[in-house]
mmCIF file of C-alpha atoms and ligand atoms in Angstrom:
data_model
loop_
_atom_site.group_PDB
_atom_site.id
_atom_site.type_symbol
_atom_site.label_atom_id
_atom_site.label_comp_id
_atom_site.label_asym_id
_atom_site.label_seq_id
_atom_site.Cartn_x
_atom_site.Cartn_y
_atom_site.Cartn_z
ATOM 1 C CA MET N 1 -0.726 11.564 -20.904
ATOM 2 C CA THR N 2 -0.454 8.511 -22.728
ATOM 3 C CA THR N 3 -0.023 4.792 -22.106
ATOM 4 C CA LEU N 4 3.696 5.173 -22.403
ATOM 5 C CA ASP N 5 3.871 7.691 -19.442
ATOM 6 C CA ILE N 6 1.783 5.323 -16.827
ATOM 7 C CA VAL N 7 4.527 2.430 -17.778
ATOM 8 C CA ALA N 8 6.913 4.845 -17.083
ATOM 9 C CA ASN N 9 6.030 6.019 -14.074
ATOM 10 C CA ALA N 10 4.313 2.439 -13.258
ATOM 11 C CA GLN N 11 8.613 1.666 -13.403
ATOM 12 C CA ARG N 12 9.714 4.755 -11.560
ATOM 13 C CA MET N 13 7.518 3.736 -8.533
ATOM 14 C CA VAL N 14 8.769 0.111 -8.232
ATOM 15 C CA ALA N 15 12.401 1.356 -8.989
ATOM 16 C CA PRO N 16 15.211 -0.603 -7.567
ATOM 17 C CA GLY N 17 16.241 0.352 -3.954
ATOM 18 C CA LYS N 18 12.405 2.413 -3.858
ATOM 19 C CA GLY N 19 8.693 2.136 -2.500
ATOM 20 C CA ILE N 20 6.026 3.381 -1.794
ATOM 21 C CA LEU N 21 4.666 5.379 1.506
ATOM 22 C CA ALA N 22 1.316 4.988 2.285
ATOM 23 C CA ALA N 23 -0.081 7.980 4.165
ATOM 24 C CA ASP N 24 -3.764 8.045 2.829
ATOM 25 C CA GLU N 25 -5.207 7.264 5.813
ATOM 26 C CA SER N 26 -8.554 8.246 5.866
ATOM 27 C CA THR N 27 -9.811 10.761 7.862
ATOM 28 C CA GLY N 28 -11.153 8.151 10.422
ATOM 29 C CA THR N 29 -8.098 6.185 10.394
ATOM 30 C CA ILE N 30 -5.481 8.856 11.039
ATOM 31 C CA GLN N 31 -8.028 9.952 13.687
ATOM 32 C CA LYS N 32 -6.981 6.323 15.780
ATOM 33 C CA ARG N 33 -3.650 6.737 14.655
ATOM 34 C CA LEU N 34 -3.476 10.244 16.452
ATOM 35 C CA ASP N 35 -5.377 8.767 19.792
ATOM 36 C CA SER N 36 -2.854 6.514 20.009
ATOM 37 C CA ILE N 37 -0.428 9.429 20.666
ATOM 38 C CA ASP N 38 -3.222 11.504 22.711
ATOM 39 C CA VAL N 39 -3.265 14.201 19.903
ATOM 40 C CA PRO N 40 -6.157 15.415 18.580
ATOM 41 C CA SER N 41 -7.276 15.057 14.680
ATOM 42 C CA THR N 42 -7.509 18.417 13.700
ATOM 43 C CA GLU N 43 -6.868 19.654 9.562
ATOM 44 C CA GLU N 44 -4.096 21.397 11.492
ATOM 45 C CA SER N 45 -2.360 18.347 13.367
ATOM 46 C CA ARG N 46 -2.907 15.912 10.285
ATOM 47 C CA ARG N 47 -1.246 18.574 8.046
ATOM 48 C CA ASP N 48 1.647 19.050 10.224
ATOM 49 C CA TYR N 49 2.329 15.335 10.844
ATOM 50 C CA ARG N 50 2.153 14.632 6.506
ATOM 51 C CA GLN N 51 4.659 17.497 6.176
ATOM 52 C CA LEU N 52 6.514 15.740 8.768
ATOM 53 C CA LEU N 53 7.206 12.759 6.864
ATOM 54 C CA PHE N 54 7.459 14.457 3.210
ATOM 55 C CA THR N 55 10.217 17.026 4.530
ATOM 56 C CA THR N 56 12.216 13.892 6.320
ATOM 57 C CA ALA N 57 15.747 15.200 4.175
ATOM 58 C CA GLY N 58 16.686 12.117 1.880
ATOM 59 C CA ALA N 59 13.689 10.187 2.500
ATOM 60 C CA GLU N 60 13.528 10.601 -1.611
ATOM 61 C CA ALA N 61 16.433 7.922 -1.911
ATOM 62 C CA GLN N 62 14.334 5.534 -0.684
ATOM 63 C CA ILE N 63 10.629 6.316 -1.146
ATOM 64 C CA SER N 64 9.249 6.856 -4.915
ATOM 65 C CA GLY N 65 6.105 7.938 -4.469
ATOM 66 C CA VAL N 66 3.368 8.493 -1.503
ATOM 67 C CA ILE N 67 -0.474 7.747 -1.488
ATOM 68 C CA LEU N 68 -1.865 10.313 -0.093
ATOM 69 C CA TYR N 69 -5.729 11.158 0.965
ATOM 70 C CA ASP N 70 -8.442 13.476 -0.844
ATOM 71 C CA GLU N 71 -7.607 16.374 2.042
ATOM 72 C CA THR N 72 -3.839 15.870 1.807
ATOM 73 C CA LEU N 73 -3.488 16.256 -2.040
ATOM 74 C CA ARG N 74 -5.717 19.297 -1.529
ATOM 75 C CA GLN N 75 -3.393 21.014 1.361
ATOM 76 C CA SER N 76 -0.062 22.921 1.680
ATOM 77 C CA GLY N 77 2.870 22.876 4.274
ATOM 78 C CA SER N 78 3.289 25.486 6.698
ATOM 79 C CA ASP N 79 5.192 27.642 4.361
ATOM 80 C CA GLY N 80 2.509 27.643 1.483
ATOM 81 C CA VAL N 81 3.575 25.341 -0.720
ATOM 82 C CA PRO N 82 1.432 22.643 -2.421
ATOM 83 C CA PHE N 83 2.276 19.051 -1.074
ATOM 84 C CA SER N 84 1.985 17.456 -4.593
ATOM 85 C CA LYS N 85 4.522 20.393 -5.529
ATOM 86 C CA LEU N 86 6.695 19.284 -2.612
ATOM 87 C CA LEU N 87 6.837 16.058 -3.737
ATOM 88 C CA TRP N 88 7.206 16.306 -7.430
ATOM 89 C CA ASP N 89 10.264 19.016 -6.116
ATOM 90 C CA LYS N 90 11.922 15.991 -4.221
ATOM 91 C CA GLY N 91 11.637 13.258 -7.570
ATOM 92 C CA ILE N 92 8.690 11.781 -5.479
ATOM 93 C CA LEU N 93 5.139 11.333 -7.384
ATOM 94 C CA PRO N 94 2.343 11.760 -5.789
ATOM 95 C CA GLY N 95 -0.388 9.276 -5.424
ATOM 96 C CA ILE N 96 -4.171 9.359 -4.331
ATOM 97 C CA LYS N 97 -6.840 6.793 -2.820
ATOM 98 C CA VAL N 98 -9.843 7.165 -4.405
ATOM 99 C CA ASP N 99 -12.250 4.433 -3.227
ATOM 100 C CA ALA N 100 -14.451 5.164 -1.059
ATOM 101 C CA GLY N 101 -14.124 2.917 1.416
ATOM 102 C CA ALA N 102 -15.098 -0.666 2.325
ATOM 103 C CA LYS N 103 -19.164 -1.223 2.694
ATOM 104 C CA ASP N 104 -21.061 -4.302 3.765
ATOM 105 C CA LEU N 105 -21.726 -6.509 0.856
ATOM 106 C CA ALA N 106 -25.485 -6.845 0.074
ATOM 107 C CA GLY N 107 -26.616 -10.320 0.580
ATOM 108 C CA SER N 108 -23.778 -11.500 2.622
ATOM 109 C CA ARG N 109 -23.281 -11.525 6.350
ATOM 110 C CA ASP N 110 -19.866 -10.191 7.183
ATOM 111 C CA GLU N 111 -18.130 -9.696 3.995
ATOM 112 C CA LYS N 112 -17.724 -5.821 2.054
ATOM 113 C CA VAL N 113 -17.242 -4.403 -0.998
ATOM 114 C CA THR N 114 -15.181 -1.739 -2.153
ATOM 115 C CA GLU N 115 -17.400 1.277 -3.392
ATOM 116 C CA GLY N 116 -16.315 4.422 -5.109
ATOM 117 C CA LEU N 117 -16.823 3.551 -9.287
ATOM 118 C CA ASP N 118 -19.711 6.635 -9.307
ATOM 119 C CA GLY N 119 -18.489 9.548 -10.448
ATOM 120 C CA LEU N 120 -14.756 8.423 -10.499
ATOM 121 C CA ARG N 121 -13.998 9.730 -14.419
ATOM 122 C CA GLU N 122 -14.909 13.249 -12.936
ATOM 123 C CA ARG N 123 -13.110 12.756 -9.589
ATOM 124 C CA LEU N 124 -9.735 11.629 -11.347
ATOM 125 C CA ALA N 125 -9.994 14.781 -14.000
ATOM 126 C CA GLU N 126 -9.735 16.609 -11.067
ATOM 127 C CA TYR N 127 -6.928 14.780 -9.270
ATOM 128 C CA VAL N 128 -4.996 14.644 -12.176
ATOM 129 C CA GLU N 129 -5.374 18.856 -12.442
ATOM 130 C CA LEU N 130 -4.196 18.760 -8.095
ATOM 131 C CA GLY N 131 -0.817 16.864 -9.752
ATOM 132 C CA ALA N 132 -1.395 12.961 -8.731
ATOM 133 C CA ALA N 133 0.630 10.494 -10.676
ATOM 134 C CA PHE N 134 -1.011 7.274 -9.187
ATOM 135 C CA THR N 135 -4.048 5.809 -7.649
ATOM 136 C CA LYS N 136 -4.892 3.442 -5.259
ATOM 137 C CA TRP N 137 -7.953 1.531 -4.447
ATOM 138 C CA ARG N 138 -8.102 -1.384 -1.841
ATOM 139 C CA ALA N 139 -10.005 -4.320 -1.582
ATOM 140 C CA VAL N 140 -10.744 -6.114 1.742
ATOM 141 C CA ILE N 141 -11.091 -10.205 2.567
ATOM 142 C CA GLU N 142 -11.832 -11.589 5.250
ATOM 143 C CA ILE N 143 -10.886 -15.207 6.340
ATOM 144 C CA GLY N 144 -13.702 -17.143 7.794
ATOM 145 C CA ALA N 145 -15.243 -20.477 8.725
ATOM 146 C CA SER N 146 -16.988 -19.846 4.921
ATOM 147 C CA MET N 147 -15.861 -16.461 4.005
ATOM 148 C CA PRO N 148 -14.915 -15.519 1.735
ATOM 149 C CA SER N 149 -17.437 -16.409 -0.482
ATOM 150 C CA ARG N 150 -17.508 -16.614 -4.735
ATOM 151 C CA ALA N 151 -19.524 -13.306 -4.440
ATOM 152 C CA CYS N 152 -17.649 -11.328 -2.739
ATOM 153 C CA LEU N 153 -14.060 -12.409 -4.262
ATOM 154 C CA GLU N 154 -15.929 -11.470 -7.932
ATOM 155 C CA ALA N 155 -17.585 -7.897 -6.743
ATOM 156 C CA ASN N 156 -14.604 -7.304 -5.633
ATOM 157 C CA ALA N 157 -12.329 -8.352 -8.400
ATOM 158 C CA HIS N 158 -15.036 -6.103 -11.086
ATOM 159 C CA ALA N 159 -14.485 -3.002 -9.458
ATOM 160 C CA LEU N 160 -10.630 -3.018 -8.507
ATOM 161 C CA ALA N 161 -10.428 -3.376 -12.430
ATOM 162 C CA ARG N 162 -13.493 -0.936 -13.144
ATOM 163 C CA TYR N 163 -11.094 1.544 -10.942
ATOM 164 C CA ALA N 164 -7.848 0.683 -13.072
ATOM 165 C CA ALA N 165 -9.050 0.967 -16.870
ATOM 166 C CA LEU N 166 -10.620 4.441 -15.309
ATOM 167 C CA SER N 167 -7.340 5.558 -13.740
ATOM 168 C CA GLN N 168 -5.316 4.854 -17.103
ATOM 169 C CA GLU N 169 -7.833 5.844 -19.164
ATOM 170 C CA ALA N 170 -7.168 9.439 -16.895
ATOM 171 C CA GLY N 171 -3.246 8.658 -17.210
ATOM 172 C CA LEU N 172 -2.954 7.738 -13.752
ATOM 173 C CA VAL N 173 -0.922 4.397 -12.549
ATOM 174 C CA PRO N 174 -3.680 2.374 -10.566
ATOM 175 C CA ILE N 175 -2.295 0.375 -7.381
ATOM 176 C CA VAL N 176 -4.296 -2.338 -7.628
ATOM 177 C CA GLU N 177 -4.887 -3.687 -3.550
ATOM 178 C CA PRO N 178 -6.976 -6.982 -3.097
ATOM 179 C CA GLU N 179 -6.159 -7.210 0.626
ATOM 180 C CA VAL N 180 -6.679 -10.461 2.365
ATOM 181 C CA LEU N 181 -6.528 -9.434 5.953
ATOM 182 C CA MET N 182 -4.442 -10.962 8.435
ATOM 183 C CA ASP N 183 -7.032 -11.286 10.864
ATOM 184 C CA GLY N 184 -8.039 -14.975 12.604
ATOM 185 C CA GLY N 185 -6.722 -18.234 13.708
ATOM 186 C CA HIS N 186 -6.189 -19.531 10.078
ATOM 187 C CA ASP N 187 -3.075 -21.029 9.464
ATOM 188 C CA ILE N 188 -0.608 -19.740 6.300
ATOM 189 C CA GLU N 189 -2.242 -22.745 3.837
ATOM 190 C CA ARG N 190 -5.408 -21.155 4.200
ATOM 191 C CA CYS N 191 -4.167 -17.815 3.506
ATOM 192 C CA ALA N 192 -2.119 -19.060 0.496
ATOM 193 C CA GLU N 193 -5.587 -20.526 -0.709
ATOM 194 C CA VAL N 194 -7.477 -17.484 -0.294
ATOM 195 C CA THR N 195 -4.816 -15.326 -1.833
ATOM 196 C CA GLU N 196 -4.642 -17.346 -4.518
ATOM 197 C CA ALA N 197 -8.722 -16.913 -5.533
ATOM 198 C CA ALA N 198 -8.306 -13.237 -5.193
ATOM 199 C CA LEU N 199 -5.008 -12.977 -7.295
ATOM 200 C CA GLN N 200 -6.503 -15.391 -9.356
ATOM 201 C CA LEU N 201 -9.940 -13.211 -10.454
ATOM 202 C CA THR N 202 -8.553 -10.233 -10.453
ATOM 203 C CA PHE N 203 -6.463 -10.729 -12.997
ATOM 204 C CA ARG N 204 -8.940 -12.352 -15.016
ATOM 205 C CA GLU N 205 -10.645 -9.581 -14.676
ATOM 206 C CA LEU N 206 -8.173 -7.189 -15.068
ATOM 207 C CA PHE N 207 -8.043 -8.646 -18.417
ATOM 208 C CA LYS N 208 -11.120 -8.700 -19.527
ATOM 209 C CA GLN N 209 -11.537 -5.080 -19.008
ATOM 210 C CA ASN N 210 -8.540 -4.268 -21.227
ATOM 211 C CA VAL N 211 -5.979 -3.154 -18.175
ATOM 212 C CA VAL N 212 -2.647 -2.590 -19.595
ATOM 213 C CA LEU N 213 -0.391 -4.801 -17.188
ATOM 214 C CA GLU N 214 2.991 -2.827 -17.831
ATOM 215 C CA GLY N 215 1.242 0.357 -16.146
ATOM 216 C CA MET N 216 -0.192 -0.641 -13.294
ATOM 217 C CA VAL N 217 1.065 -1.902 -9.839
ATOM 218 C CA LEU N 218 -0.257 -4.721 -8.066
ATOM 219 C CA LYS N 219 0.047 -4.589 -3.728
ATOM 220 C CA PRO N 220 -0.901 -7.505 -2.210
ATOM 221 C CA ASN N 221 -1.136 -9.157 1.605
ATOM 222 C CA MET N 222 2.172 -11.662 2.004
ATOM 223 C CA VAL N 223 0.778 -14.959 2.254
ATOM 224 C CA VAL N 224 0.668 -15.246 6.410
ATOM 225 C CA PRO N 225 -0.724 -17.207 9.231
ATOM 226 C CA GLY N 226 -3.621 -14.933 10.408
ATOM 227 C CA LYS N 227 -2.579 -13.112 13.651
ATOM 228 C CA SER N 228 -4.481 -15.577 16.199
ATOM 229 C CA CYS N 229 -3.024 -19.166 14.649
ATOM 230 C CA GLU N 230 -0.637 -20.585 17.257
ATOM 231 C CA LYS N 231 1.790 -21.955 14.551
ATOM 232 C CA GLN N 232 3.584 -18.204 13.388
ATOM 233 C CA ASN N 233 6.177 -19.383 10.689
ATOM 234 C CA SER N 234 9.692 -19.010 10.285
ATOM 235 C CA VAL N 235 10.750 -15.370 7.765
ATOM 236 C CA ARG N 236 11.603 -17.785 5.448
ATOM 237 C CA GLU N 237 8.627 -19.876 4.780
ATOM 238 C CA VAL N 238 5.922 -16.497 4.364
ATOM 239 C CA ALA N 239 8.940 -15.658 1.999
ATOM 240 C CA GLN N 240 8.994 -18.749 0.322
ATOM 241 C CA MET N 241 5.013 -19.129 0.241
ATOM 242 C CA THR N 242 4.267 -15.848 -0.970
ATOM 243 C CA VAL N 243 6.842 -16.134 -4.290
ATOM 244 C CA LYS N 244 5.198 -19.565 -4.732
ATOM 245 C CA ILE N 245 1.828 -17.752 -4.935
ATOM 246 C CA LEU N 246 2.739 -14.809 -6.739
ATOM 247 C CA ARG N 247 4.855 -16.613 -8.988
ATOM 248 C CA ARG N 248 1.328 -18.755 -9.986
ATOM 249 C CA HIS N 249 -1.153 -15.805 -10.751
ATOM 250 C CA VAL N 250 1.092 -12.471 -11.542
ATOM 251 C CA PRO N 251 1.803 -12.158 -15.026
ATOM 252 C CA SER N 252 5.209 -10.770 -15.491
ATOM 253 C CA ALA N 253 4.087 -7.890 -17.775
ATOM 254 C CA VAL N 254 3.344 -6.147 -14.449
ATOM 255 C CA PRO N 255 6.303 -4.148 -13.048
ATOM 256 C CA GLY N 256 6.555 -4.411 -9.724
ATOM 257 C CA ILE N 257 4.401 -5.724 -6.693
ATOM 258 C CA ALA N 258 4.302 -3.424 -3.642
ATOM 259 C CA PHE N 259 3.703 -5.386 -0.765
ATOM 260 C CA LEU N 260 1.091 -3.444 2.535
ATOM 261 C CA SER N 261 1.808 -4.413 5.827
ATOM 262 C CA GLY N 262 -1.274 -5.096 6.770
ATOM 263 C CA GLY N 263 -0.535 -4.924 10.923
ATOM 264 C CA GLN N 264 2.575 -7.234 10.794
ATOM 265 C CA SER N 265 5.455 -4.908 12.841
ATOM 266 C CA GLU N 266 7.573 -2.596 10.789
ATOM 267 C CA VAL N 267 10.448 -5.158 11.679
ATOM 268 C CA GLU N 268 8.441 -7.830 10.247
ATOM 269 C CA ALA N 269 7.738 -6.523 6.990
ATOM 270 C CA THR N 270 11.244 -5.651 6.518
ATOM 271 C CA ALA N 271 12.435 -9.079 7.116
ATOM 272 C CA HIS N 272 9.969 -10.632 4.617
ATOM 273 C CA LEU N 273 10.704 -8.308 2.245
ATOM 274 C CA ASN N 274 14.394 -8.825 2.242
ATOM 275 C CA GLU N 275 13.647 -12.597 2.092
ATOM 276 C CA MET N 276 11.751 -12.399 -0.596
ATOM 277 C CA ASN N 277 14.745 -10.617 -2.091
ATOM 278 C CA CYS N 278 17.259 -12.682 -1.408
ATOM 279 C CA LEU N 279 15.483 -16.027 -3.262
ATOM 280 C CA GLY N 280 16.802 -14.935 -6.632
ATOM 281 C CA ALA N 281 15.661 -13.280 -9.449
ATOM 282 C CA MET N 282 11.953 -12.366 -9.772
ATOM 283 C CA PRO N 283 9.584 -12.009 -13.018
ATOM 284 C CA TRP N 284 8.895 -8.133 -11.036
ATOM 285 C CA GLU N 285 10.424 -6.357 -8.710
ATOM 286 C CA LEU N 286 9.340 -6.868 -4.817
ATOM 287 C CA SER N 287 8.930 -3.646 -3.239
ATOM 288 C CA PHE N 288 7.273 -2.187 -0.307
ATOM 289 C CA SER N 289 3.870 0.609 0.088
ATOM 290 C CA TYR N 290 3.884 0.426 3.793
ATOM 291 C CA GLY N 291 1.272 2.544 5.939
ATOM 292 C CA ARG N 292 1.892 1.447 9.107
ATOM 293 C CA ALA N 293 5.247 -0.671 9.168
ATOM 294 C CA LEU N 294 7.001 2.719 8.039
ATOM 295 C CA GLN N 295 4.875 5.321 10.048
ATOM 296 C CA ALA N 296 4.334 3.507 13.602
ATOM 297 C CA SER N 297 8.106 4.692 15.363
ATOM 298 C CA ALA N 298 7.741 7.764 13.734
ATOM 299 C CA LEU N 299 4.517 8.535 15.256
ATOM 300 C CA GLN N 300 5.659 7.677 18.531
ATOM 301 C CA ALA N 301 8.559 9.694 18.326
ATOM 302 C CA TRP N 302 6.608 12.782 17.339
ATOM 303 C CA ARG N 303 3.155 12.606 20.009
ATOM 304 C CA GLY N 304 2.145 15.967 18.284
ATOM 305 C CA LYS N 305 5.079 17.817 19.676
ATOM 306 C CA ALA N 306 6.941 20.487 17.214
ATOM 307 C CA GLU N 307 10.436 19.860 19.099
ATOM 308 C CA ASN N 308 10.500 15.853 18.606
ATOM 309 C CA VAL N 309 9.914 16.665 14.536
ATOM 310 C CA PRO N 310 13.391 15.746 14.317
ATOM 311 C CA ALA N 311 13.214 12.603 16.212
ATOM 312 C CA ALA N 312 9.909 11.899 14.450
ATOM 313 C CA GLN N 313 12.006 12.120 11.044
ATOM 314 C CA ALA N 314 14.852 10.543 12.021
ATOM 315 C CA ALA N 315 12.869 6.639 12.843
ATOM 316 C CA PHE N 316 11.009 7.599 9.156
ATOM 317 C CA ALA N 317 14.196 8.234 7.526
ATOM 318 C CA HIS N 318 15.725 4.467 9.566
ATOM 319 C CA ARG N 319 12.547 2.668 8.073
ATOM 320 C CA ALA N 320 13.077 4.040 4.748
ATOM 321 C CA LYS N 321 16.278 3.421 4.733
ATOM 322 C CA MET N 322 16.127 -0.208 5.722
ATOM 323 C CA ASN N 323 13.122 -1.256 3.611
ATOM 324 C CA GLY N 324 15.285 0.307 0.507
ATOM 325 C CA LEU N 325 17.941 -2.266 1.822
ATOM 326 C CA ALA N 326 15.626 -5.096 2.059
ATOM 327 C CA ARG N 327 14.645 -4.158 -1.892
ATOM 328 C CA HIS N 328 18.270 -5.604 -2.549
ATOM 329 C CA GLY N 329 18.239 -8.576 0.117
ATOM 330 C CA GLU N 330 21.102 -6.181 1.873
ATOM 331 C CA TYR N 331 19.165 -6.106 5.241
ATOM 332 C CA ASP N 332 20.015 -7.717 8.219
ATOM 333 C CA SER N 333 18.610 -7.109 11.691
ATOM 334 C CA SER N 334 21.578 -6.014 13.189
ATOM 335 C CA MET N 335 20.914 -3.304 11.229
ATOM 336 C CA GLU N 336 17.777 -2.015 13.931
ATOM 337 C CA PRO N 337 18.826 0.267 16.888
ATOM 338 C CA ASP N 338 17.621 -1.793 19.753
ATOM 339 C CA ALA N 339 19.671 -4.812 17.864
ATOM 340 C CA ALA N 340 21.959 -6.938 20.677
HETATM 341 P P1 13P S 1 -0.872 -0.883 5.928
HETATM 342 O O1 13P S 1 0.857 -0.654 5.494
HETATM 343 O O2 13P S 1 -0.383 -0.048 7.082
HETATM 344 O O3 13P S 1 -1.205 -2.364 5.415
HETATM 345 O O4 13P S 1 -1.523 0.088 5.116
HETATM 346 C C1 13P S 1 -0.859 0.146 3.667
HETATM 347 C C2 13P S 1 -2.356 0.612 2.941
HETATM 348 O O5 13P S 1 -2.373 1.074 1.778
HETATM 349 C C3 13P S 1 -3.330 -0.155 3.450
HETATM 350 O O6 13P S 1 -4.449 -0.069 2.168
#
């Protein structure tokens, strides 16, 4: 593939009205999700769950891409059709999580650095063969009294940029995800300060390592107060603060920003995205790449039973539709089924 392909595919991933489904839960994370509905995590149950999401009729109207986990990219549906082919045939780009997870950062007590660069060039070549069009790498940054350290921010930014350059070399669009976690009692200003530092260092490294900004997608956290902070800001305040920070640090050459949901409820994540898209013209597309905020209701509706597949697909289709509307600032909470 050429640079032209990564530019075209990056634009396609953040096409107006559309966003990305993050279904790349690692084996450990999907086990937690399935435990929550009392379904044993087996290769088959994981396959059945992903299949119900990918075969939801009409979801391609709002879903431009799906991030898969290694196991899922190698799986086929119950009809024998490989998931990557199923997605391509629906006009949805398959992507692949390529990091090996956040590991303890040496020299620091509680911080993490994401690993997975060794052998990445070879793994990417295989993922191209398996039909992937894009990749994802997530850095995890926690806020604490004396965290994050400069060392943690720099190590993670450096790894993100090396991963992004390798992905582009392979013809794959990198989703660059520096996630500042919502855990903690910090206020929105502190989240803003840390998000700024993370974005600034990430773009500095991307520049140094010759990453083509036109051929990537940024996946940041929204700027929100910590989960246990007493002061929870309004939807408008979160939207304004998030856009302000992004405007400062994300070059307009980047085609789109696809937020993670990070533990926000489904409705919160949609409302925040909608509000940002009501704030006027932006230099980039403001989109979604939600995991939990696209799947929570569907998972609850499914509960591992074949007879619940239609209800689970309806729940997923509804969330996709609501987020599709939020892409244009056309969502309203009265559109939710349990709205009064
Ligand atoms: P959440 O939207 O559940 O945070 O997941 C998105 C994701 O891909 C995290 O890496």
